[in-house]
Short mmCIF file of C-alpha atoms in Angstrom, two decimals:
data_model
loop_
_atom_site.label_atom_id
_atom_site.label_comp_id
_atom_site.label_asym_id
_atom_site.label_seq_id
_atom_site.Cartn_x
_atom_site.Cartn_y
_atom_site.Cartn_z
CA MET E 16 193.82 77.37 167.28
CA THR E 17 194.08 74.03 168.70
CA LYS E 18 191.85 71.67 170.98
CA HIS E 19 194.09 71.18 173.85
CA GLY E 20 191.56 73.27 176.12
CA LEU E 21 188.01 73.38 175.92
CA VAL E 22 187.82 77.12 175.02
CA LEU E 23 189.51 77.84 171.90
CA VAL E 24 191.06 81.39 172.10
CA PRO E 25 190.57 83.46 169.09
CA GLU E 26 193.62 85.38 167.82
CA ASP E 27 192.40 88.81 168.62
CA ALA E 28 191.78 87.83 172.20
CA ALA E 29 195.31 86.57 173.12
CA ALA E 30 196.43 89.51 174.75
CA ALA E 31 193.69 89.52 177.02
CA ALA E 32 193.97 85.84 177.60
CA ARG E 33 198.17 85.73 177.70
CA HIS E 34 198.18 84.70 181.42
CA PHE E 35 195.15 82.35 180.85
CA SER E 36 196.10 78.42 181.50
CA PHE E 37 192.87 76.20 180.97
CA PRO E 38 192.99 73.15 182.90
CA PRO E 39 194.42 69.97 181.10
CA PRO E 40 191.59 68.63 179.28
CA ARG E 41 190.37 64.48 180.08
CA THR E 42 191.08 62.37 177.63
CA ALA E 43 188.58 60.67 175.75
CA ASP E 44 189.30 57.53 177.61
CA SER E 45 189.12 58.94 181.14
CA CYS E 46 185.94 60.49 180.62
CA ARG E 47 184.55 56.97 179.44
CA LYS E 48 185.74 55.68 182.76
CA LEU E 49 184.08 58.43 184.37
CA ALA E 50 180.61 57.63 182.76
CA ALA E 51 180.98 53.81 183.21
CA GLN E 52 181.45 54.95 186.95
CA ILE E 53 178.04 56.74 186.75
CA ASP E 54 176.10 53.83 184.96
CA LEU E 55 175.23 51.60 188.00
CA SER E 56 172.85 49.09 186.18
CA ALA E 57 175.62 46.22 186.75
CA ALA E 58 176.89 47.38 190.46
CA VAL E 59 176.93 45.18 193.36
CA MET E 60 175.27 46.58 196.31
CA GLY E 61 178.65 47.75 197.97
CA SER E 62 179.31 50.21 195.14
CA TRP E 63 175.71 51.24 195.06
CA LEU E 64 175.68 52.31 198.91
CA ASP E 65 179.46 54.00 198.25
CA SER E 66 177.89 55.70 195.23
CA MET E 67 174.90 57.07 197.10
CA LYS E 68 176.67 58.28 200.01
CA ALA E 69 178.90 60.39 197.48
CA SER E 70 176.14 62.07 196.32
CA SER E 71 175.41 63.82 199.38
CA PRO E 72 178.11 66.70 200.66
CA ARG E 73 177.11 65.80 204.11
CA HIS E 74 179.68 63.26 204.22
CA LYS E 75 182.59 65.87 203.39
CA LEU E 76 181.79 68.05 205.99
CA MET E 77 181.65 65.26 208.67
CA ALA E 78 185.25 64.35 207.55
CA PRO E 79 187.51 64.21 210.93
CA ALA E 80 189.31 67.63 211.81
CA ALA E 81 192.60 66.03 211.45
CA ALA E 82 192.17 65.67 207.60
CA ALA E 83 190.87 69.40 207.53
CA GLY E 84 194.77 70.41 206.05
CA ALA E 85 194.20 67.39 203.78
CA GLY E 86 190.97 68.35 202.70
CA ASP E 87 192.18 72.17 201.79
CA ALA E 88 195.25 70.97 199.68
CA GLU E 89 192.72 68.64 197.85
CA HIS E 90 190.39 71.43 197.23
CA ASP E 91 193.18 74.12 195.97
CA ASP E 92 194.65 71.50 193.79
CA TRP E 93 190.85 70.90 192.40
CA MET E 94 190.43 74.59 191.83
CA GLU E 95 193.76 74.58 189.90
CA ARG E 96 192.03 72.39 187.66
CA HIS E 97 188.77 73.57 187.64
CA PRO E 98 189.04 77.26 188.31
CA SER E 99 186.35 79.97 189.20
CA ALA E 100 184.15 80.45 185.61
CA LEU E 101 183.92 84.05 187.54
CA GLY E 102 187.70 84.47 188.46
CA ARG E 103 188.68 83.62 185.22
CA PHE E 104 185.57 85.80 183.39
CA GLU E 105 188.11 87.97 181.69
CA ALA E 106 189.49 85.58 179.91
CA LEU E 107 186.77 83.08 179.29
CA ALA E 108 184.67 86.07 177.68
CA ALA E 109 187.64 87.30 175.74
CA ALA E 110 187.54 83.60 174.01
CA ALA E 111 184.36 83.57 173.40
CA ARG E 112 183.83 87.47 171.81
CA GLY E 113 183.26 87.05 168.37
CA LYS E 114 181.60 83.58 168.42
CA GLN E 115 177.84 82.95 168.90
CA ILE E 116 177.44 81.90 172.35
CA VAL E 117 174.89 79.23 172.76
CA MET E 118 173.63 78.62 176.66
CA PHE E 119 172.87 75.52 177.97
CA LEU E 120 171.66 75.57 181.82
CA ASP E 121 170.49 72.44 184.38
CA TYR E 122 167.81 73.28 186.61
CA ASP E 123 167.97 71.65 189.90
CA GLY E 124 171.10 72.95 192.14
CA THR E 125 171.76 75.23 189.00
CA LEU E 126 169.51 77.69 188.52
CA SER E 127 167.45 76.78 191.99
CA PRO E 128 168.83 75.29 195.10
CA ILE E 129 168.60 71.78 196.38
CA VAL E 130 165.85 71.17 198.76
CA GLU E 131 164.39 68.50 200.37
CA ASP E 132 161.04 68.25 198.52
CA PRO E 133 161.35 68.29 194.66
CA ASP E 134 158.12 70.28 194.14
CA ARG E 135 159.32 73.06 195.94
CA ALA E 136 162.80 73.59 193.80
CA VAL E 137 161.68 77.16 192.69
CA MET E 138 164.26 79.55 191.21
CA THR E 139 164.42 83.20 192.71
CA ASP E 140 162.83 86.20 190.51
CA GLU E 141 166.39 87.68 190.42
CA MET E 142 167.42 84.30 188.51
CA ARG E 143 164.99 84.53 186.36
CA ASP E 144 165.90 87.70 185.15
CA ALA E 145 169.04 86.87 184.83
CA VAL E 146 168.12 84.10 182.89
CA ARG E 147 165.69 86.22 180.67
CA GLY E 148 168.92 88.72 179.78
CA VAL E 149 170.90 86.11 178.90
CA ALA E 150 167.72 84.49 176.65
CA ALA E 151 167.23 87.54 175.07
CA ARG E 152 171.02 87.71 173.64
CA PHE E 153 171.93 84.23 172.80
CA PRO E 154 170.10 80.99 172.27
CA THR E 155 169.48 79.47 175.97
CA ALA E 156 168.33 76.15 176.18
CA ILE E 157 167.16 74.09 179.81
CA VAL E 158 168.53 70.57 179.99
CA SER E 159 167.04 68.92 183.15
CA GLY E 160 166.14 65.38 184.30
CA ARG E 161 162.99 66.70 185.25
CA CYS E 162 159.44 66.68 183.05
CA ARG E 163 159.88 69.22 180.57
CA ASP E 164 156.39 71.10 181.38
CA LYS E 165 157.77 71.03 184.75
CA VAL E 166 160.58 72.61 184.12
CA LEU E 167 158.81 75.38 181.98
CA GLY E 168 156.32 75.81 184.86
CA PHE E 169 159.24 76.49 187.44
CA VAL E 170 161.37 78.76 185.03
CA GLY E 171 158.10 80.46 183.31
CA LEU E 172 160.10 81.91 180.22
CA ALA E 173 158.66 80.75 176.88
CA GLU E 174 161.34 82.10 174.91
CA LEU E 175 163.69 79.24 176.05
CA TYR E 176 164.57 75.95 174.68
CA TYR E 177 163.70 73.43 177.16
CA ALA E 178 165.02 69.62 176.91
CA GLY E 179 163.38 67.51 179.75
CA SER E 180 163.37 64.02 180.59
CA HIS E 181 167.71 64.40 180.30
CA GLY E 182 167.02 65.68 176.71
CA MET E 183 164.47 63.09 175.83
CA ASP E 184 161.64 65.89 175.33
CA ILE E 185 163.25 68.57 173.47
CA ARG E 186 160.45 71.74 172.18
CA GLY E 187 161.47 75.49 171.05
CA PRO E 188 160.02 78.59 171.82
CA THR E 189 156.30 79.06 170.89
CA ALA E 190 155.37 81.12 168.08
CA ALA E 191 153.95 84.25 170.79
CA ASP E 192 157.73 84.22 171.78
CA THR E 193 159.20 83.96 168.30
CA ASN E 194 158.73 84.69 164.57
CA LEU E 195 158.55 81.35 163.93
CA ALA E 196 154.92 80.11 162.04
CA PRO E 197 152.24 78.62 164.39
CA ASN E 198 152.50 74.98 162.62
CA GLU E 199 156.52 75.21 163.36
CA ALA E 200 156.02 76.42 166.74
CA LYS E 201 154.01 73.57 168.05
CA THR E 202 156.26 71.02 166.75
CA VAL E 203 158.12 68.51 169.36
CA LEU E 204 161.72 68.92 167.83
CA CYS E 205 163.25 65.79 169.60
CA GLN E 206 161.41 62.87 171.70
CA PRO E 207 163.49 59.99 170.99
CA ALA E 208 162.41 57.37 173.45
CA SER E 209 158.13 58.02 173.39
CA GLU E 210 157.89 54.23 172.58
CA PHE E 211 158.89 53.82 176.14
CA LEU E 212 156.11 55.85 177.50
CA PRO E 213 153.47 53.19 178.60
CA MET E 214 156.79 51.14 180.10
CA ILE E 215 157.59 53.87 182.31
CA GLU E 216 154.03 54.75 183.10
CA GLU E 217 153.91 50.84 184.49
CA VAL E 218 156.89 51.08 186.30
CA HIS E 219 156.38 54.36 187.71
CA GLY E 220 153.21 52.69 189.32
CA ALA E 221 155.31 49.38 190.24
CA LEU E 222 158.15 51.71 192.13
CA ALA E 223 155.48 53.86 194.02
CA ALA E 224 153.99 51.05 195.59
CA ALA E 225 157.18 49.29 196.24
CA VAL E 226 158.68 52.20 197.87
CA GLU E 227 156.37 53.17 200.20
CA ALA E 228 157.94 51.05 202.74
CA ILE E 229 160.57 53.36 202.89
CA PRO E 230 159.79 56.44 204.40
CA GLY E 231 161.03 59.85 202.71
CA ALA E 232 161.44 58.10 199.35
CA LYS E 233 159.28 59.75 196.61
CA VAL E 234 158.98 58.70 192.81
CA GLU E 235 158.92 61.33 190.42
CA ASN E 236 157.41 60.76 186.91
CA ASN E 237 159.71 63.15 184.44
CA LYS E 238 157.30 61.23 181.14
CA PHE E 239 160.40 59.61 179.56
CA CYS E 240 162.35 58.98 182.95
CA LEU E 241 161.79 58.10 186.31
CA SER E 242 163.76 59.79 189.39
CA VAL E 243 163.59 57.85 192.90
CA HIS E 244 164.27 60.61 195.51
CA PHE E 245 165.94 59.83 198.79
CA ARG E 246 167.54 62.93 200.05
CA CYS E 247 164.70 62.54 203.07
CA VAL E 248 165.32 58.91 203.52
CA ASP E 249 167.14 57.62 206.26
CA GLU E 250 170.76 56.68 205.65
CA LYS E 251 170.57 53.20 207.25
CA ARG E 252 167.74 52.87 204.66
CA TRP E 253 169.50 53.45 201.48
CA GLY E 254 170.48 49.96 200.60
CA ALA E 255 167.15 48.49 201.64
CA LEU E 256 165.75 51.40 198.94
CA ALA E 257 168.23 50.50 195.92
CA GLU E 258 167.34 46.87 196.57
CA LEU E 259 163.66 47.58 195.97
CA VAL E 260 164.16 49.53 193.15
CA ARG E 261 166.50 46.70 191.53
CA ALA E 262 163.97 44.43 191.95
CA VAL E 263 161.49 46.10 190.38
CA LEU E 264 163.76 46.83 187.17
CA LYS E 265 164.82 43.37 187.02
CA GLU E 266 161.15 42.69 184.80
CA TYR E 267 162.40 45.50 182.52
CA PRO E 268 165.69 44.89 180.73
CA LYS E 269 164.93 47.80 178.26
CA LEU E 270 165.36 50.18 181.30
CA ARG E 271 168.35 51.29 182.76
CA LEU E 272 169.41 52.98 186.34
CA THR E 273 171.75 55.56 186.90
CA GLN E 274 172.23 58.30 189.49
CA GLY E 275 172.16 61.75 190.38
CA ARG E 276 172.49 63.81 193.69
CA LYS E 277 170.49 61.81 196.12
CA VAL E 278 168.35 60.43 193.31
CA LEU E 279 168.29 57.07 191.33
CA GLU E 280 167.38 57.63 187.99
CA VAL E 281 165.43 55.38 185.91
CA ARG E 282 166.00 55.75 181.91
CA PRO E 283 164.95 54.01 178.52
CA MET E 284 167.61 51.98 177.23
CA ILE E 285 168.97 53.93 174.49
CA LYS E 286 171.77 56.14 173.46
CA TRP E 287 170.84 59.15 174.54
CA ASP E 288 171.74 61.95 177.14
CA LYS E 289 172.37 65.17 178.25
CA GLY E 290 175.05 65.26 175.39
CA LYS E 291 172.91 64.13 172.70
CA ALA E 292 170.59 66.63 173.37
CA LEU E 293 173.32 69.39 173.42
CA GLU E 294 174.29 67.86 170.04
CA PHE E 295 170.82 67.92 168.71
CA LEU E 296 169.93 71.65 169.79
CA LEU E 297 173.10 72.95 168.21
CA GLU E 298 172.61 71.08 165.04
CA ALA E 299 168.69 72.41 164.99
CA LEU E 300 169.94 75.67 165.78
CA GLY E 301 172.77 75.50 162.56
CA PHE E 302 175.55 75.72 164.53
CA ALA E 303 176.82 72.22 164.74
CA GLU E 304 179.15 72.68 162.02
CA ARG E 305 180.36 76.37 162.72
CA SER E 306 183.56 77.10 164.29
CA ASP E 307 182.42 80.19 165.79
CA VAL E 308 180.09 78.82 167.95
CA PHE E 309 180.85 78.75 171.64
CA PRO E 310 178.70 76.79 173.81
CA ILE E 311 178.62 77.19 177.62
CA TYR E 312 176.98 74.47 179.85
CA ILE E 313 176.23 74.78 183.05
CA GLY E 314 175.37 71.95 185.41
CA ASP E 315 175.52 70.12 188.80
CA ASP E 316 174.72 66.69 188.19
CA ARG E 317 176.48 63.48 187.43
CA THR E 318 174.17 63.49 184.45
CA ASP E 319 175.73 66.78 183.33
CA GLU E 320 179.14 65.09 182.29
CA ASP E 321 177.52 63.92 179.32
CA ALA E 322 177.35 67.39 178.11
CA PHE E 323 180.89 68.47 179.54
CA LYS E 324 182.26 65.30 177.42
CA VAL E 325 180.59 66.24 174.07
CA LEU E 326 182.10 69.96 174.94
CA ARG E 327 185.90 68.50 175.48
CA SER E 328 185.47 66.35 172.15
CA ARG E 329 184.29 69.61 169.98
CA GLY E 330 186.93 71.65 171.44
CA GLN E 331 184.52 74.32 171.69
CA GLY E 332 182.90 76.52 174.61
CA ALA E 333 183.24 75.91 178.37
CA GLY E 334 182.03 73.43 180.36
CA ILE E 335 180.96 74.68 183.97
CA LEU E 336 180.43 72.71 186.97
CA VAL E 337 178.35 74.02 190.38
CA SER E 338 179.74 72.46 193.21
CA LYS E 339 181.41 73.52 196.22
CA PHE E 340 183.42 70.27 196.80
CA PRO E 341 185.88 68.66 194.33
CA LYS E 342 184.34 66.27 192.35
CA ASP E 343 185.43 63.71 189.48
CA THR E 344 184.38 66.35 186.39
CA CYS E 345 185.01 66.78 182.55
CA ALA E 346 183.86 70.20 182.88
CA SER E 347 187.16 73.06 182.66
CA PHE E 348 185.30 75.81 185.08
CA SER E 349 183.30 75.89 188.43
CA LEU E 350 180.84 77.93 190.10
CA ARG E 351 180.34 77.45 193.85
CA ASP E 352 176.27 77.35 193.97
CA PRO E 353 173.11 78.78 192.16
CA ALA E 354 174.22 82.62 193.46
CA GLU E 355 177.55 82.23 191.56
CA VAL E 356 175.48 81.11 188.31
CA LYS E 357 173.61 83.98 188.52
CA ASP E 358 176.34 86.30 189.07
CA PHE E 359 177.99 84.87 186.21
CA LEU E 360 174.89 85.20 184.10
CA ARG E 361 174.66 88.82 184.76
CA ARG E 362 178.30 89.27 183.85
CA LEU E 363 177.88 87.66 180.72
CA VAL E 364 175.21 89.80 179.85
CA ASP E 365 176.75 92.87 180.88
CA ASP E 366 179.77 92.07 178.77
CA SER E 367 178.05 91.31 175.81
CA THR E 368 176.23 94.84 176.28
CA ASP E 369 179.82 96.50 176.50
CA THR E 370 181.18 94.89 173.07
CA THR E 371 178.15 95.62 171.12
CA SER E 372 177.76 99.19 172.16
#
């Protein structure tokens, strides 16, 4: 076995994957550079605006017709490097066969569509059934920037692990859904940023008051982090919004500002992210040192890149980016939208049933 690709192919699956070629892995250097691009705390205003625009697929849709050919070539090249997880499912499944799959799923844009009102980002019953089927066979965690309780409310499956606030609030299934003792089930697994709670509350109030001047802006309190949504803000006001947010945060040097899909994220200045959450859960589940584990992480956001990087560095499993457009990513595979995520999860369940029957 080698670490040249994300997925390590077992010897008994080599024949099934003979013609399967994994995308060339990013180096640790290139992934660090990508992470540096994502952290906007020291960015100049022009870079802020460019990054905010880059988070909007609409800009790609509005590209001049003359560039259509170049755009098609770019997309084809990107798909060569990040092939569809559905199109390459058989080889991916062969690589996972005989190993313990551990599933990690982002929520917004992965299990539910991106919507204008973040409070209405509900998942379909069909998607819930697909996730339930996966969780019945493999340890499954939702890793989201949202507040853990809010994501649990959206998903409605108590048998899952939930890592909210970009992994800063992790809790496992309750005793009612597992064989855990009651005292174990109620234990919060990990809250590395608990000391920041008073500060987050204070900044939430300050930001909510500051952005009232920007129509469409919304500040969401995710307990250990804050989200400033600008999806409904006129693009001409994006710069003003970013300036308001930066002005508030100048008084709080222990907080940092990053960006996701049409959202500015305020987080504690600690070394913790979705990648750390993935590592913590693998450790808590007893899989960290095992060579026969196959973690799969599916996400659509820049914040998911930290988890993709962890899989790269481990040389295990598969990172899958959900996107219809070419993006710089450390993931090895891609899916276009939540509908394809649902199909992938169902195929994974079907494949598991076939191999165990």
